[in-house]
Amino acid sequence: MNSINVVPYIDVMLVLLVIFMVTAPMIQTGSVDLPSVGKSAQPPVAPLEVIVRADQSLALKNRAKGDAELAVTREELAEQIRAAQAANPQQAVLIAGDRQVKYEAVLNVMSELQQQQVTKIGLLVQPGK
């Protein structure tokens, strides 16, 4: 009659149990900083919108102050955005490119803003139909 000797398996399981019991208290748990109720109740700030047109000219739209577009040059763009973010650091910047503009032009605007230490930059997209 054939039989399986399970004693070595029990020995291995006991050794693993001892190892896990010793190492479990040494594991450091991570902490997650969750937002408080007071912070989440604040309405989000309307973003700044940088519009790159087909002729690669730029316009700036501050949705917090209305929907009026302001034509700006590349040099004025970073100054205007930094001034707006100085008043409200939580204000995001969205870059919208015209359908006919090359993607490289949009990335150049994003790169210039990042070099000027402008934070919270994103791309504005239109959902497909």
Coordinates of N, CA, C and O in Angstrom, one line a residue:
M1 N 0.8 -1.2 0.0 CA 0.0 0.0 0.0 C 0.9 1.2 0.0 O 1.8 1.4 0.8
N2 N 0.6 2.1 -0.9 CA 1.4 3.4 -1.0 C 0.8 4.4 -0.1 O -0.4 4.6 0.0
S3 N 1.7 5.2 0.5 CA 1.2 6.3 1.4 C 2.2 7.5 1.2 O 3.4 7.3 0.9
I4 N 1.7 8.7 1.4 CA 2.5 9.9 1.2 C 2.9 10.3 2.6 O 2.0 10.5 3.5
N5 N 4.2 10.6 2.8 CA 4.7 11.1 4.1 C 4.5 12.6 4.1 O 5.1 13.4 3.3
V6 N 3.6 13.1 4.9 CA 3.3 14.6 4.9 C 4.0 15.3 6.0 O 3.9 16.5 6.1
V7 N 4.9 14.7 6.7 CA 5.7 15.4 7.8 C 6.5 16.5 7.2 O 6.6 17.6 7.8
P8 N 7.3 16.3 6.1 CA 8.1 17.4 5.6 C 7.3 18.6 5.1 O 7.7 19.7 5.3
Y9 N 6.0 18.3 4.6 CA 5.2 19.4 4.2 C 4.7 20.2 5.4 O 4.6 21.5 5.4
I10 N 4.4 19.5 6.5 CA 4.0 20.2 7.7 C 5.1 21.0 8.3 O 5.0 22.2 8.8
D11 N 6.4 20.5 8.2 CA 7.5 21.2 8.7 C 7.7 22.5 7.9 O 8.0 23.6 8.5
V12 N 7.6 22.4 6.6 CA 7.8 23.6 5.8 C 6.7 24.7 6.1 O 7.0 25.9 6.2
M13 N 5.5 24.2 6.3 CA 4.4 25.1 6.6 C 4.6 25.8 7.9 O 4.3 27.0 8.1
L14 N 5.1 25.1 8.9 CA 5.4 25.7 10.2 C 6.5 26.7 10.1 O 6.4 27.8 10.8
V15 N 7.5 26.4 9.3 CA 8.6 27.4 9.2 C 8.1 28.6 8.5 O 8.4 29.8 8.9
L16 N 7.3 28.5 7.4 CA 6.7 29.7 6.8 C 5.8 30.5 7.7 O 5.8 31.7 7.7
L17 N 5.0 29.8 8.6 CA 4.2 30.5 9.5 C 5.0 31.3 10.5 O 4.7 32.5 10.8
V18 N 6.1 30.7 11.0 CA 7.0 31.5 11.9 C 7.6 32.7 11.2 O 7.7 33.8 11.8
I19 N 8.0 32.5 10.0 CA 8.6 33.6 9.2 C 7.6 34.8 9.0 O 7.9 35.9 9.3
F20 N 6.4 34.4 8.7 CA 5.4 35.5 8.5 C 5.0 36.1 9.8 O 4.7 37.3 9.8
M21 N 4.9 35.4 10.9 CA 4.6 35.9 12.2 C 5.7 36.9 12.6 O 5.4 37.9 13.3
V22 N 6.9 36.6 12.3 CA 8.0 37.5 12.7 C 8.1 38.8 11.8 O 8.3 39.9 12.3
T23 N 7.9 38.6 10.5 CA 8.0 39.8 9.6 C 6.8 40.6 9.6 O 6.9 41.8 9.2
A24 N 5.6 40.1 9.9 CA 4.4 40.9 9.8 C 4.4 42.2 10.6 O 4.0 43.3 10.2
P25 N 4.9 42.2 11.9 CA 5.0 43.5 12.6 C 6.0 44.5 12.1 O 5.9 45.7 12.4
M26 N 6.9 44.0 11.3 CA 8.0 44.9 10.8 C 7.5 45.7 9.5 O 8.1 46.7 9.1
I27 N 6.4 45.2 8.9 CA 5.9 45.9 7.7 C 5.3 47.2 8.1 O 4.4 47.3 8.9
Q28 N 5.7 48.3 7.4 CA 5.2 49.6 7.7 C 4.0 49.8 6.8 O 4.1 49.6 5.6
T29 N 2.9 50.3 7.4 CA 1.7 50.6 6.6 C 1.8 52.0 6.0 O 2.3 52.9 6.6
G30 N 1.3 52.1 4.8 CA 1.2 53.4 4.1 C 0.0 54.2 4.6 O -1.0 53.7 5.0
S31 N 0.1 55.5 4.6 CA -1.0 56.4 5.0 C -1.5 57.1 3.7 O -0.7 57.6 2.9
V32 N -2.7 57.3 3.6 CA -3.3 58.1 2.5 C -4.0 59.3 3.1 O -4.8 59.3 4.0
D33 N -3.6 60.5 2.6 CA -4.1 61.7 3.0 C -5.4 62.0 2.2 O -5.3 62.4 1.0
L34 N -6.5 61.8 2.8 CA -7.8 62.0 2.1 C -8.3 63.5 2.3 O -8.0 64.1 3.4
P35 N -9.0 64.0 1.4 CA -9.5 65.4 1.5 C -10.6 65.4 2.6 O -11.3 64.5 2.8
S36 N -10.6 66.6 3.3 CA -11.6 66.7 4.3 C -12.9 67.2 3.6 O -12.9 67.7 2.5
V37 N -13.9 67.2 4.4 CA -15.2 67.6 3.8 C -15.2 69.1 3.5 O -15.8 69.5 2.5
G38 N -14.5 69.9 4.3 CA -14.5 71.4 4.0 C -13.8 71.7 2.7 O -14.2 72.6 2.0
K39 N -12.8 70.9 2.4 CA -12.0 71.2 1.1 C -12.8 70.8 -0.1 O -12.8 71.4 -1.1
S40 N -13.5 69.7 0.0 CA -14.2 69.2 -1.2 C -15.5 70.0 -1.4 O -16.0 69.9 -2.5
A41 N -16.0 70.7 -0.5 CA -17.2 71.5 -0.7 C -16.9 72.8 -1.5 O -17.9 73.4 -2.0
Q42 N -15.7 73.2 -1.6 CA -15.4 74.4 -2.4 C -15.6 74.1 -3.9 O -15.2 73.1 -4.4
P43 N -16.2 75.0 -4.6 CA -16.3 74.8 -6.0 C -15.0 74.9 -6.8 O -14.1 75.7 -6.4
P44 N -14.8 74.1 -7.8 CA -13.6 74.2 -8.5 C -13.5 75.5 -9.3 O -14.5 76.1 -9.7
V45 N -12.2 75.9 -9.5 CA -11.9 77.2 -10.2 C -12.0 77.0 -11.7 O -11.5 76.0 -12.2
A46 N -12.7 77.9 -12.4 CA -12.8 77.8 -13.8 C -11.4 77.9 -14.4 O -10.6 78.8 -14.0
P47 N -11.0 77.1 -15.4 CA -9.6 77.1 -15.9 C -9.4 78.2 -16.9 O -10.3 78.8 -17.5
L48 N -8.1 78.4 -17.1 CA -7.6 79.3 -18.2 C -7.6 78.5 -19.5 O -7.2 77.3 -19.4
E49 N -7.9 79.0 -20.6 CA -7.9 78.3 -21.8 C -7.0 79.0 -22.8 O -7.2 80.1 -23.2
V50 N -6.0 78.3 -23.3 CA -5.1 78.8 -24.3 C -5.5 78.2 -25.6 O -5.6 76.9 -25.8
I51 N -5.8 79.0 -26.6 CA -6.3 78.5 -27.9 C -5.3 78.7 -28.9 O -4.8 79.8 -29.1
V52 N -4.9 77.6 -29.6 CA -3.9 77.7 -30.7 C -4.7 77.6 -32.0 O -5.3 76.6 -32.3
R53 N -4.7 78.7 -32.8 CA -5.5 78.7 -34.0 C -4.8 78.1 -35.2 O -3.6 77.7 -35.0
A54 N -5.5 77.9 -36.3 CA -4.9 77.3 -37.5 C -3.7 78.0 -38.0 O -2.7 77.4 -38.5
D55 N -3.6 79.3 -37.8 CA -2.5 80.1 -38.3 C -1.4 80.2 -37.2 O -0.5 81.0 -37.3
Q56 N -1.5 79.4 -36.1 CA -0.6 79.3 -35.0 C -0.6 80.6 -34.1 O 0.3 80.8 -33.4
S57 N -1.6 81.4 -34.3 CA -1.7 82.5 -33.4 C -2.4 82.1 -32.1 O -3.1 81.0 -32.0
L58 N -2.2 82.8 -31.0 CA -2.6 82.3 -29.7 C -3.7 83.3 -29.1 O -3.7 84.5 -29.4
A59 N -4.6 82.7 -28.4 CA -5.6 83.5 -27.7 C -5.7 82.9 -26.3 O -5.6 81.7 -26.1
L60 N -6.1 83.8 -25.3 CA -6.2 83.4 -23.9 C -7.6 83.7 -23.5 O -8.1 84.8 -23.7
K61 N -8.3 82.7 -22.9 CA -9.7 82.8 -22.4 C -9.7 82.5 -21.0 O -9.4 81.4 -20.6
N62 N -10.1 83.5 -20.1 CA -10.2 83.2 -18.7 C -11.7 82.9 -18.4 O -12.5 83.9 -18.4
R63 N -12.0 81.7 -18.2 CA -13.4 81.3 -18.0 C -14.0 81.8 -16.7 O -15.2 82.0 -16.5
A64 N -13.1 82.1 -15.7 CA -13.5 82.7 -14.4 C -14.1 84.1 -14.6 O -14.9 84.5 -13.8
K65 N -13.5 84.8 -15.6 CA -13.9 86.2 -15.8 C -14.9 86.4 -16.9 O -15.3 87.5 -17.3
G66 N -15.3 85.3 -17.6 CA -16.2 85.4 -18.7 C -15.6 84.6 -19.9 O -14.5 84.0 -19.8
D67 N -16.3 84.7 -21.0 CA -15.8 83.9 -22.2 C -15.1 84.8 -23.2 O -15.0 84.5 -24.4
A68 N -14.6 86.0 -22.8 CA -13.9 86.9 -23.8 C -12.5 86.4 -24.1 O -11.8 86.0 -23.1
E69 N -12.2 86.4 -25.3 CA -10.8 85.9 -25.7 C -9.9 87.1 -25.9 O -10.3 88.2 -26.4
L70 N -8.7 86.9 -25.4 CA -7.7 88.0 -25.5 C -6.5 87.5 -26.4 O -5.9 86.4 -26.1
A71 N -6.3 88.1 -27.5 CA -5.2 87.7 -28.4 C -3.8 88.1 -27.7 O -3.6 89.2 -27.3
V72 N -2.9 87.1 -27.6 CA -1.7 87.3 -27.0 C -0.6 86.7 -27.9 O -0.8 85.9 -28.7
T73 N 0.7 87.2 -27.7 CA 1.8 86.7 -28.3 C 2.4 85.6 -27.4 O 2.0 85.4 -26.3
R74 N 3.4 84.9 -27.9 CA 4.0 83.8 -27.1 C 4.7 84.4 -25.9 O 4.8 83.7 -24.8
E75 N 5.3 85.6 -26.0 CA 6.0 86.2 -24.9 C 5.0 86.6 -23.8 O 5.3 86.5 -22.6
E76 N 3.8 87.1 -24.2 CA 2.8 87.6 -23.3 C 2.1 86.5 -22.6 O 1.5 86.7 -21.5
L77 N 2.0 85.3 -23.2 CA 1.2 84.2 -22.8 C 1.6 83.8 -21.4 O 0.8 83.7 -20.5
A78 N 2.9 83.5 -21.2 CA 3.4 83.0 -19.9 C 3.2 84.0 -18.8 O 2.8 83.7 -17.6
E79 N 3.4 85.3 -19.1 CA 3.2 86.4 -18.1 C 1.7 86.5 -17.7 O 1.4 86.6 -16.5
Q80 N 0.8 86.4 -18.7 CA -0.6 86.5 -18.3 C -1.1 85.3 -17.5 O -1.8 85.5 -16.5
I81 N -0.6 84.1 -17.8 CA -1.0 82.9 -17.1 C -0.4 83.0 -15.7 O -1.1 82.6 -14.7
R82 N 0.9 83.4 -15.5 CA 1.5 83.4 -14.2 C 0.8 84.5 -13.3 O 0.6 84.3 -12.1
A83 N 0.4 85.6 -13.9 CA -0.4 86.6 -13.2 C -1.7 86.1 -12.7 O -2.1 86.3 -11.6
A84 N -2.4 85.3 -13.6 CA -3.7 84.7 -13.2 C -3.5 83.7 -12.1 O -4.3 83.6 -11.2
Q85 N -2.5 82.8 -12.2 CA -2.2 81.8 -11.2 C -1.7 82.4 -9.9 O -1.8 81.7 -8.9
A86 N -1.1 83.5 -10.0 CA -0.6 84.2 -8.7 C -1.8 84.6 -7.9 O -1.8 84.5 -6.6
A87 N -2.9 85.0 -8.5 CA -4.1 85.4 -7.8 C -4.8 84.1 -7.3 O -5.5 84.2 -6.3
N88 N -4.8 83.1 -8.1 CA -5.5 81.8 -7.7 C -4.6 80.6 -8.2 O -4.6 80.2 -9.3
P89 N -3.8 80.1 -7.2 CA -2.9 79.0 -7.6 C -3.5 77.7 -8.0 O -2.9 76.9 -8.7
Q90 N -4.8 77.5 -7.7 CA -5.5 76.3 -8.1 C -6.0 76.3 -9.5 O -6.6 75.3 -10.0
Q91 N -5.9 77.4 -10.2 CA -6.5 77.6 -11.5 C -5.6 76.8 -12.6 O -4.4 77.0 -12.7
A92 N -6.3 75.9 -13.3 CA -5.6 75.0 -14.3 C -5.5 75.8 -15.6 O -6.2 76.7 -15.8
V93 N -4.6 75.3 -16.4 CA -4.4 75.8 -17.8 C -4.8 74.7 -18.8 O -4.2 73.6 -18.7
L94 N -5.7 74.9 -19.7 CA -6.1 74.0 -20.7 C -5.6 74.5 -22.1 O -5.9 75.7 -22.4
I95 N -5.0 73.7 -22.9 CA -4.6 74.1 -24.2 C -5.5 73.4 -25.2 O -5.7 72.2 -25.2
A96 N -6.1 74.3 -26.1 CA -7.0 73.8 -27.1 C -6.4 74.1 -28.4 O -6.1 75.3 -28.7
G97 N -6.3 73.1 -29.3 CA -5.7 73.3 -30.6 C -6.8 73.2 -31.7 O -7.7 72.4 -31.6
D98 N -6.7 74.0 -32.7 CA -7.6 74.0 -33.8 C -7.4 72.6 -34.5 O -6.3 72.0 -34.5
R99 N -8.4 72.2 -35.3 CA -8.4 70.9 -36.0 C -7.3 70.9 -37.1 O -6.6 69.9 -37.3
Q100 N -7.0 72.1 -37.7 CA -6.0 72.1 -38.8 C -4.6 72.4 -38.3 O -3.7 72.4 -39.1
V101 N -4.4 72.8 -37.0 CA -3.1 73.1 -36.5 C -2.3 71.8 -36.3 O -2.8 70.8 -36.0
K102 N -1.0 71.9 -36.5 CA -0.1 70.7 -36.3 C 0.0 70.5 -34.8 O 0.0 71.4 -34.0
Y103 N 0.0 69.2 -34.5 CA 0.1 68.8 -33.1 C 1.4 69.4 -32.5 O 1.5 69.7 -31.3
E104 N 2.5 69.5 -33.3 CA 3.7 70.0 -32.8 C 3.6 71.5 -32.3 O 4.2 71.8 -31.3
A105 N 2.7 72.3 -32.9 CA 2.5 73.6 -32.4 C 1.9 73.6 -31.0 O 2.3 74.4 -30.1
V106 N 1.0 72.7 -30.8 CA 0.3 72.6 -29.4 C 1.4 72.2 -28.4 O 1.4 72.7 -27.3
L107 N 2.2 71.2 -28.8 CA 3.2 70.7 -27.8 C 4.3 71.8 -27.6 O 4.8 71.9 -26.5
N108 N 4.6 72.6 -28.6 CA 5.5 73.7 -28.4 C 5.0 74.7 -27.3 O 5.7 75.2 -26.5
V109 N 3.7 75.0 -27.4 CA 3.1 75.9 -26.4 C 3.1 75.3 -25.0 O 3.5 76.0 -24.1
M110 N 2.8 74.0 -24.9 CA 2.9 73.3 -23.7 C 4.3 73.3 -23.1 O 4.6 73.6 -21.9
S111 N 5.3 73.1 -24.0 CA 6.7 73.1 -23.5 C 7.1 74.5 -23.1 O 7.8 74.6 -22.0
E112 N 6.7 75.5 -23.8 CA 7.1 76.9 -23.3 C 6.5 77.2 -22.0 O 7.1 77.8 -21.1
L113 N 5.3 76.8 -21.8 CA 4.6 77.0 -20.5 C 5.3 76.3 -19.3 O 5.5 76.8 -18.2
Q114 N 5.7 75.1 -19.6 CA 6.4 74.3 -18.6 C 7.8 74.9 -18.3 O 8.2 74.9 -17.1
Q115 N 8.5 75.4 -19.3 CA 9.7 76.1 -19.1 C 9.6 77.3 -18.2 O 10.5 77.7 -17.5
Q116 N 8.4 78.0 -18.3 CA 8.2 79.2 -17.5 C 7.6 78.9 -16.2 O 7.1 79.7 -15.5
Q117 N 7.7 77.6 -15.7 CA 7.2 77.1 -14.4 C 5.7 77.4 -14.2 O 5.2 77.6 -13.1
V118 N 4.9 77.2 -15.3 CA 3.5 77.3 -15.2 C 3.0 75.9 -14.8 O 3.4 74.9 -15.4
T119 N 2.2 75.8 -13.8 CA 1.8 74.4 -13.3 C 0.3 74.1 -13.7 O -0.4 75.0 -14.2
K120 N 0.0 72.9 -13.6 CA -1.4 72.4 -13.9 C -1.8 72.7 -15.3 O -2.7 73.4 -15.6
I121 N -1.0 72.1 -16.3 CA -1.3 72.2 -17.7 C -2.0 70.9 -18.2 O -1.6 69.8 -17.8
G122 N -3.0 71.1 -19.0 CA -3.6 70.0 -19.6 C -4.1 70.3 -21.0 O -4.0 71.4 -21.5
L123 N -4.5 69.2 -21.7 CA -5.0 69.4 -23.1 C -6.5 69.3 -23.1 O -7.1 68.5 -22.5
L124 N -7.2 70.2 -23.8 CA -8.6 70.3 -24.0 C -9.0 69.5 -25.2 O -8.5 69.7 -26.3
V125 N -9.9 68.5 -25.1 CA -10.3 67.7 -26.2 C -11.8 67.8 -26.4 O -12.5 68.1 -25.4
Q126 N -12.2 67.5 -27.6 CA -13.7 67.5 -27.9 C -14.1 66.1 -28.0 O -13.5 65.3 -28.8
P127 N -15.1 65.7 -27.3 CA -15.6 64.3 -27.4 C -16.0 63.9 -28.9 O -16.6 64.8 -29.6
G128 N -15.7 62.7 -29.3 CA -16.1 62.2 -30.6 C -17.6 62.1 -30.8 O -18.3 62.0 -29.8
K129 N -18.1 62.1 -32.0 CA -19.5 62.1 -32.2 C -19.9 60.7 -32.6 O -19.2 59.9 -33.1

